[in-house]
CSV table of C-alpha atoms (C1' of nucleotides) in Angstrom, one decimal:
chain,number,residue,atom,x,y,z
A,27,MET,CA,26.5,133.1,89.8
A,28,VAL,CA,28.5,135.9,91.4
A,29,VAL,CA,26.8,139.1,92.7
A,30,ARG,CA,28.3,141.7,90.4
A,31,SER,CA,28.6,144.8,92.4
A,32,LEU,CA,31.0,147.7,91.9
A,33,GLU,CA,32.5,149.7,94.7
A,34,HIS,CA,31.7,153.3,95.0
A,35,PRO,CA,33.2,155.7,97.6
A,36,GLU,CA,30.8,157.3,100.0
A,37,ARG,CA,30.0,160.9,99.4
A,38,ASP,CA,32.1,161.9,102.4
A,39,ALA,CA,35.0,159.8,101.2
A,40,ILE,CA,35.4,161.6,97.9
A,41,THR,CA,38.7,163.5,97.9
A,42,ILE,CA,39.8,166.5,96.0
A,43,ASP,CA,43.0,164.7,95.0
A,44,GLY,CA,41.1,161.8,93.5
A,45,VAL,CA,38.7,164.0,91.7
A,46,LEU,CA,41.3,166.3,90.2
A,47,SER,CA,43.5,163.4,89.2
A,48,ALA,CA,40.6,161.7,87.6
A,49,LEU,CA,39.6,164.9,85.7
A,50,ALA,CA,43.2,165.7,84.7
A,51,ASP,CA,42.9,163.1,81.8
A,52,PRO,CA,41.4,164.2,78.5
A,53,VAL,CA,39.8,160.8,77.8
A,54,ARG,CA,38.1,160.9,81.2
A,55,ARG,CA,36.9,164.5,80.8
A,56,SER,CA,35.4,163.4,77.5
A,57,ILE,CA,33.5,160.7,79.4
A,58,VAL,CA,32.3,163.2,82.0
A,59,SER,CA,31.3,165.7,79.3
A,60,GLN,CA,29.3,163.1,77.4
A,61,LEU,CA,27.6,162.0,80.6
A,62,ALA,CA,26.7,165.6,81.4
A,63,ASP,CA,25.5,166.0,77.8
A,64,GLY,CA,22.7,163.4,77.8
A,65,HIS,CA,24.6,160.2,77.7
A,66,SER,CA,23.6,159.4,81.2
A,67,GLU,CA,22.5,155.8,81.9
A,68,GLN,CA,24.3,154.6,78.8
A,69,ALA,CA,26.6,151.6,78.5
A,70,CYS,CA,30.3,152.2,78.3
A,71,ILE,CA,30.3,151.1,74.7
A,72,ALA,CA,28.0,154.0,73.8
A,73,PHE,CA,30.6,156.5,74.4
A,74,ASP,CA,32.8,157.9,71.7
A,75,LEU,CA,36.3,157.4,72.9
A,76,PRO,CA,39.7,157.3,71.1
A,77,VAL,CA,40.9,154.2,72.9
A,78,THR,CA,40.3,150.5,72.9
A,79,LYS,CA,37.8,148.8,75.1
A,80,SER,CA,40.2,147.6,77.7
A,81,THR,CA,41.7,151.1,78.1
A,82,SER,CA,38.1,152.5,78.3
A,83,THR,CA,37.4,150.0,81.1
A,84,HIS,CA,40.4,151.4,83.0
A,85,HIS,CA,39.2,155.0,82.6
A,86,PHE,CA,35.6,154.3,83.8
A,87,ARG,CA,37.0,152.5,86.8
A,88,VAL,CA,39.2,155.5,87.7
A,89,LEU,CA,36.2,157.8,87.5
A,90,ARG,CA,34.1,155.5,89.6
A,91,GLU,CA,36.7,155.0,92.3
A,92,ALA,CA,37.3,158.7,92.5
A,93,GLY,CA,33.5,159.2,93.1
A,94,VAL,CA,32.9,161.0,89.8
A,95,ILE,CA,30.5,158.5,88.2
A,96,THR,CA,28.3,155.6,89.3
A,97,GLN,CA,28.3,152.3,87.5
A,98,ARG,CA,25.6,149.6,87.9
A,99,TYR,CA,25.2,146.4,86.1
A,100,ARG,CA,22.1,146.0,84.0
A,101,GLY,CA,22.3,142.7,82.1
A,102,THR,CA,25.7,142.5,80.4
A,103,ALA,CA,25.9,146.2,80.1
A,104,ILE,CA,26.7,148.9,82.7
A,105,HIS,CA,24.7,152.0,83.3
A,106,ASN,CA,27.0,154.9,83.9
A,107,GLY,CA,25.8,158.0,85.7
A,108,LEU,CA,27.4,161.3,86.8
A,109,ARG,CA,27.5,161.9,90.5
A,110,ARG,CA,26.5,165.5,90.1
A,111,GLU,CA,24.8,166.0,93.5
A,112,ASP,CA,27.5,164.3,95.4
A,113,LEU,CA,30.2,166.3,93.7
A,114,ASP,CA,28.3,169.6,94.0
A,115,TRP,CA,27.9,168.9,97.7
A,116,ARG,CA,31.5,168.0,98.3
A,117,PHE,CA,33.2,170.5,96.0
A,118,PRO,CA,30.7,173.2,95.0
A,119,GLY,CA,31.3,174.6,91.6
A,120,LEU,CA,34.1,172.3,90.6
A,121,LEU,CA,32.3,170.1,88.2
A,122,ASP,CA,30.5,173.0,86.5
A,123,SER,CA,33.7,174.9,85.9
A,124,VAL,CA,35.4,171.8,84.4
A,125,LEU,CA,32.3,171.2,82.2
A,126,MET,CA,32.3,174.8,81.1
A,127,ALA,CA,35.9,174.5,80.1
A,128,GLY,CA,34.9,172.0,77.4
B,29,MET,CA,75.1,188.8,83.0
B,30,VAL,CA,72.2,186.9,81.6
B,31,VAL,CA,68.7,188.3,81.6
B,32,ARG,CA,66.8,186.1,83.9
B,33,SER,CA,63.3,185.8,82.7
B,34,LEU,CA,60.8,183.1,83.2
B,35,GLU,CA,58.4,182.0,80.6
B,36,HIS,CA,54.7,182.3,81.3
B,37,PRO,CA,51.9,181.2,79.0
B,38,GLU,CA,49.6,183.9,77.7
B,39,ARG,CA,46.2,184.0,79.3
B,40,ASP,CA,44.6,182.5,76.2
B,41,ALA,CA,47.1,179.7,76.1
B,42,ILE,CA,46.2,178.3,79.5
B,43,THR,CA,44.6,174.9,79.1
B,44,ILE,CA,42.3,173.0,81.3
B,45,ASP,CA,44.5,170.0,80.9
B,46,GLY,CA,47.5,171.9,82.2
B,47,VAL,CA,45.7,173.5,85.1
B,48,LEU,CA,44.0,170.3,86.3
B,49,SER,CA,47.2,168.3,86.0
B,50,ALA,CA,49.0,171.0,88.0
B,51,LEU,CA,46.4,171.1,90.7
B,52,ALA,CA,46.2,167.3,90.9
B,53,ASP,CA,49.3,167.3,93.1
B,54,PRO,CA,48.9,167.9,96.8
B,55,VAL,CA,52.2,169.8,97.1
B,56,ARG,CA,51.3,172.1,94.3
B,57,ARG,CA,47.8,172.6,95.8
B,58,SER,CA,49.5,173.5,99.0
B,59,ILE,CA,51.6,176.2,97.2
B,60,VAL,CA,48.4,177.6,95.6
B,61,SER,CA,46.6,177.6,99.0
B,62,GLN,CA,49.4,179.4,100.7
B,63,LEU,CA,49.6,181.9,97.8
B,64,ALA,CA,45.8,182.5,98.1
B,65,ASP,CA,46.2,182.8,101.9
B,66,GLY,CA,48.5,185.8,102.0
B,67,HIS,CA,51.8,184.4,100.9
B,68,SER,CA,51.6,186.3,97.7
B,69,GLU,CA,54.8,187.9,96.6
B,70,GLN,CA,56.9,185.7,98.8
B,71,ALA,CA,60.0,183.8,97.8
B,72,CYS,CA,59.8,180.1,97.2
B,73,ILE,CA,61.7,179.4,100.4
B,74,ALA,CA,59.0,181.1,102.4
B,75,PHE,CA,56.6,178.3,101.7
B,76,ASP,CA,56.1,175.4,104.1
B,77,LEU,CA,56.5,172.3,101.9
B,78,PRO,CA,57.3,168.7,102.8
B,79,VAL,CA,59.9,168.3,100.0
B,80,THR,CA,63.5,169.4,99.3
B,81,LYS,CA,64.4,172.6,97.6
B,82,SER,CA,65.0,171.0,94.2
B,83,THR,CA,61.7,169.3,94.3
B,84,SER,CA,60.1,172.5,95.3
B,85,THR,CA,61.7,174.2,92.2
B,86,HIS,CA,60.1,171.6,90.1
B,87,HIS,CA,56.6,172.2,91.5
B,88,PHE,CA,56.8,175.9,91.1
B,89,ARG,CA,57.9,175.5,87.5
B,90,VAL,CA,55.0,173.2,86.8
B,91,LEU,CA,52.6,175.7,88.3
B,92,ARG,CA,54.1,178.6,86.3
B,93,GLU,CA,54.1,176.7,83.0
B,94,ALA,CA,50.5,175.7,83.5
B,95,GLY,CA,49.6,179.4,84.0
B,96,VAL,CA,48.6,179.0,87.6
B,97,ILE,CA,51.3,181.3,89.1
B,98,THR,CA,53.6,184.1,88.1
B,99,GLN,CA,57.3,184.1,89.0
B,100,ARG,CA,59.5,187.2,88.7
B,101,TYR,CA,63.1,187.6,89.8
B,102,ARG,CA,63.8,190.1,92.5
B,103,GLY,CA,67.4,189.8,93.5
B,104,THR,CA,68.3,186.3,94.2
B,105,ALA,CA,64.8,185.5,95.2
B,106,ILE,CA,61.6,185.0,93.2
B,107,HIS,CA,58.3,186.7,93.8
B,108,ASN,CA,55.5,184.2,93.4
B,109,GLY,CA,52.0,185.3,92.6
B,110,LEU,CA,48.7,183.6,91.9
B,111,ARG,CA,47.2,184.3,88.5
B,112,ARG,CA,43.7,184.7,89.9
B,113,GLU,CA,42.3,187.0,87.3
B,114,ASP,CA,43.6,185.0,84.4
B,115,LEU,CA,42.4,181.8,85.8
B,116,ASP,CA,39.0,183.3,86.7
B,117,TRP,CA,38.7,184.6,83.2
B,118,ARG,CA,39.7,181.4,81.5
B,119,PHE,CA,37.9,178.9,83.8
B,120,PRO,CA,35.4,180.8,86.0
B,121,GLY,CA,34.9,179.2,89.4
B,122,LEU,CA,37.6,176.6,89.1
B,123,LEU,CA,40.2,178.1,91.3
B,124,ASP,CA,37.7,179.1,94.0
B,125,SER,CA,36.2,175.6,94.1
B,126,VAL,CA,39.7,174.0,94.5
B,127,LEU,CA,40.7,176.5,97.2
B,128,MET,CA,37.4,175.9,99.1
B,129,ALA,CA,38.2,172.1,99.0
B,130,GLY,CA,41.2,172.9,101.2
C,12,DG,C1',23.1,124.1,75.3
C,13,DC,C1',25.4,127.5,72.2
C,14,DC,C1',26.6,132.0,70.5
C,15,DG,C1',27.1,136.9,70.7
C,16,DT,C1',27.8,141.0,73.4
C,17,DA,C1',29.6,143.9,77.3
C,18,DG,C1',32.9,144.3,80.2
C,19,DT,C1',37.0,142.5,83.2
C,20,DA,C1',41.6,140.6,84.4
C,21,DC,C1',46.2,140.3,83.5
C,22,DG,C1',50.6,141.0,81.7
C,23,DT,C1',53.4,144.1,79.1
C,24,DT,C1',55.3,148.1,77.4
C,25,DA,C1',56.6,152.9,76.9
C,26,DG,C1',56.6,157.2,78.8
C,27,DA,C1',55.6,160.5,82.4
C,28,DT,C1',56.3,162.1,87.1
C,29,DG,C1',57.9,162.9,91.9
C,30,DT,C1',61.8,162.6,94.6
C,31,DC,C1',66.4,163.3,95.8
C,32,DG,C1',71.4,164.8,95.8
C,33,DT,C1',75.2,167.2,93.9
C,34,DA,C1',77.1,170.8,91.4
C,35,DG,C1',76.5,175.1,89.6
C,36,DT,C1',74.8,180.2,88.6
C,37,DA,C1',73.1,184.8,89.8
C,38,DC,C1',72.7,188.3,92.9
C,39,DG,C1',73.3,191.1,97.2
C,40,DA,C1',76.0,192.2,101.2
C,41,DT,C1',80.2,192.9,103.4
D,8,DA,C1',86.7,190.1,95.7
D,9,DT,C1',84.7,186.9,98.7
D,10,DC,C1',80.9,184.8,100.8
D,11,DG,C1',76.2,183.5,101.7
D,12,DT,C1',71.6,182.9,99.9
D,13,DA,C1',68.0,181.6,96.5
D,14,DC,C1',67.3,179.0,93.0
D,15,DT,C1',68.4,176.0,88.8
D,16,DA,C1',70.3,172.1,86.0
D,17,DC,C1',71.2,167.6,85.6
D,18,DG,C1',71.3,162.9,86.4
D,19,DA,C1',69.5,159.0,88.9
D,20,DC,C1',66.0,156.3,90.6
D,21,DA,C1',61.5,154.5,91.8
D,22,DT,C1',56.8,154.7,91.0
D,23,DC,C1',52.8,155.5,88.5
D,24,DT,C1',50.1,155.6,84.5
D,25,DA,C1',48.0,155.1,79.9
D,26,DA,C1',47.8,152.2,76.3
D,27,DC,C1',47.4,147.7,74.2
D,28,DG,C1',46.3,142.6,73.2
D,29,DT,C1',44.7,138.3,74.7
D,30,DA,C1',42.1,135.5,77.3
D,31,DC,C1',38.4,135.2,80.3
D,32,DT,C1',33.5,135.8,82.7
D,33,DA,C1',28.6,137.1,83.0
D,34,DC,C1',24.5,137.7,81.0
D,35,DG,C1',20.7,137.5,77.4
D,36,DG,C1',18.8,135.5,73.2
D,37,DC,C1',18.3,131.8,70.1
DNA sequence: GCCGTAGTACGTTAGATGTCGTAGTACGAT
DNA sequence: ATCGTACTACGACATCTAACGTACTACGGC
């Protein structure tokens, strides 16, 4: 059995470039919106997205590597969470303004 | 002589997708930073950018079409301005948080 | 063990994007 | 009218990216 761990950038290592690029995609903003809207700690499959599963994997990965979300294995599923505090600490107001925009 | 006018989106027509995509590029964020930092109403050539003039034209156009900046002819030059109020009205806090990020 | 579920890996494809150079236009100054 | 400056248009190129399908792995339940 392999230890299944997923790499997350440290709080300090989150870049504005990564975050803005990640949030510049409508599918990924939809993920972030749903996370902010109570879907926290849900599996990837629980999100309502207009793309196939493999494309969805890609988007979750981009968000994680940019430092926008956390992903932790729990059985076969993954718990996704928004890195609110880290984002607010790094770029105050950014997440809120994007979430407000719908 | 042709009337040289440049198309700008109406305030209402500015989209979060356009703005985030525009700001997701480091060269364009540099333009926005310099505009916010006193370079307002300067010609394109007055900006310190690590790209050629034709590439610079491209980036200014992307920013204008996204509704982030204004561009008006004045002689052979162009006056560039940040659409602070429009952006604040449309997506409160977004511009400030990006500018704070450096 | 076997199956189903959740997600990944990989290759492919089509389209977008950043970059450049060259050639051209519009305007002001001389 | 001629020239220089500021910017644009256009084509070329390389890279990136979003999307997909198929095949695969990891885990839980039976």
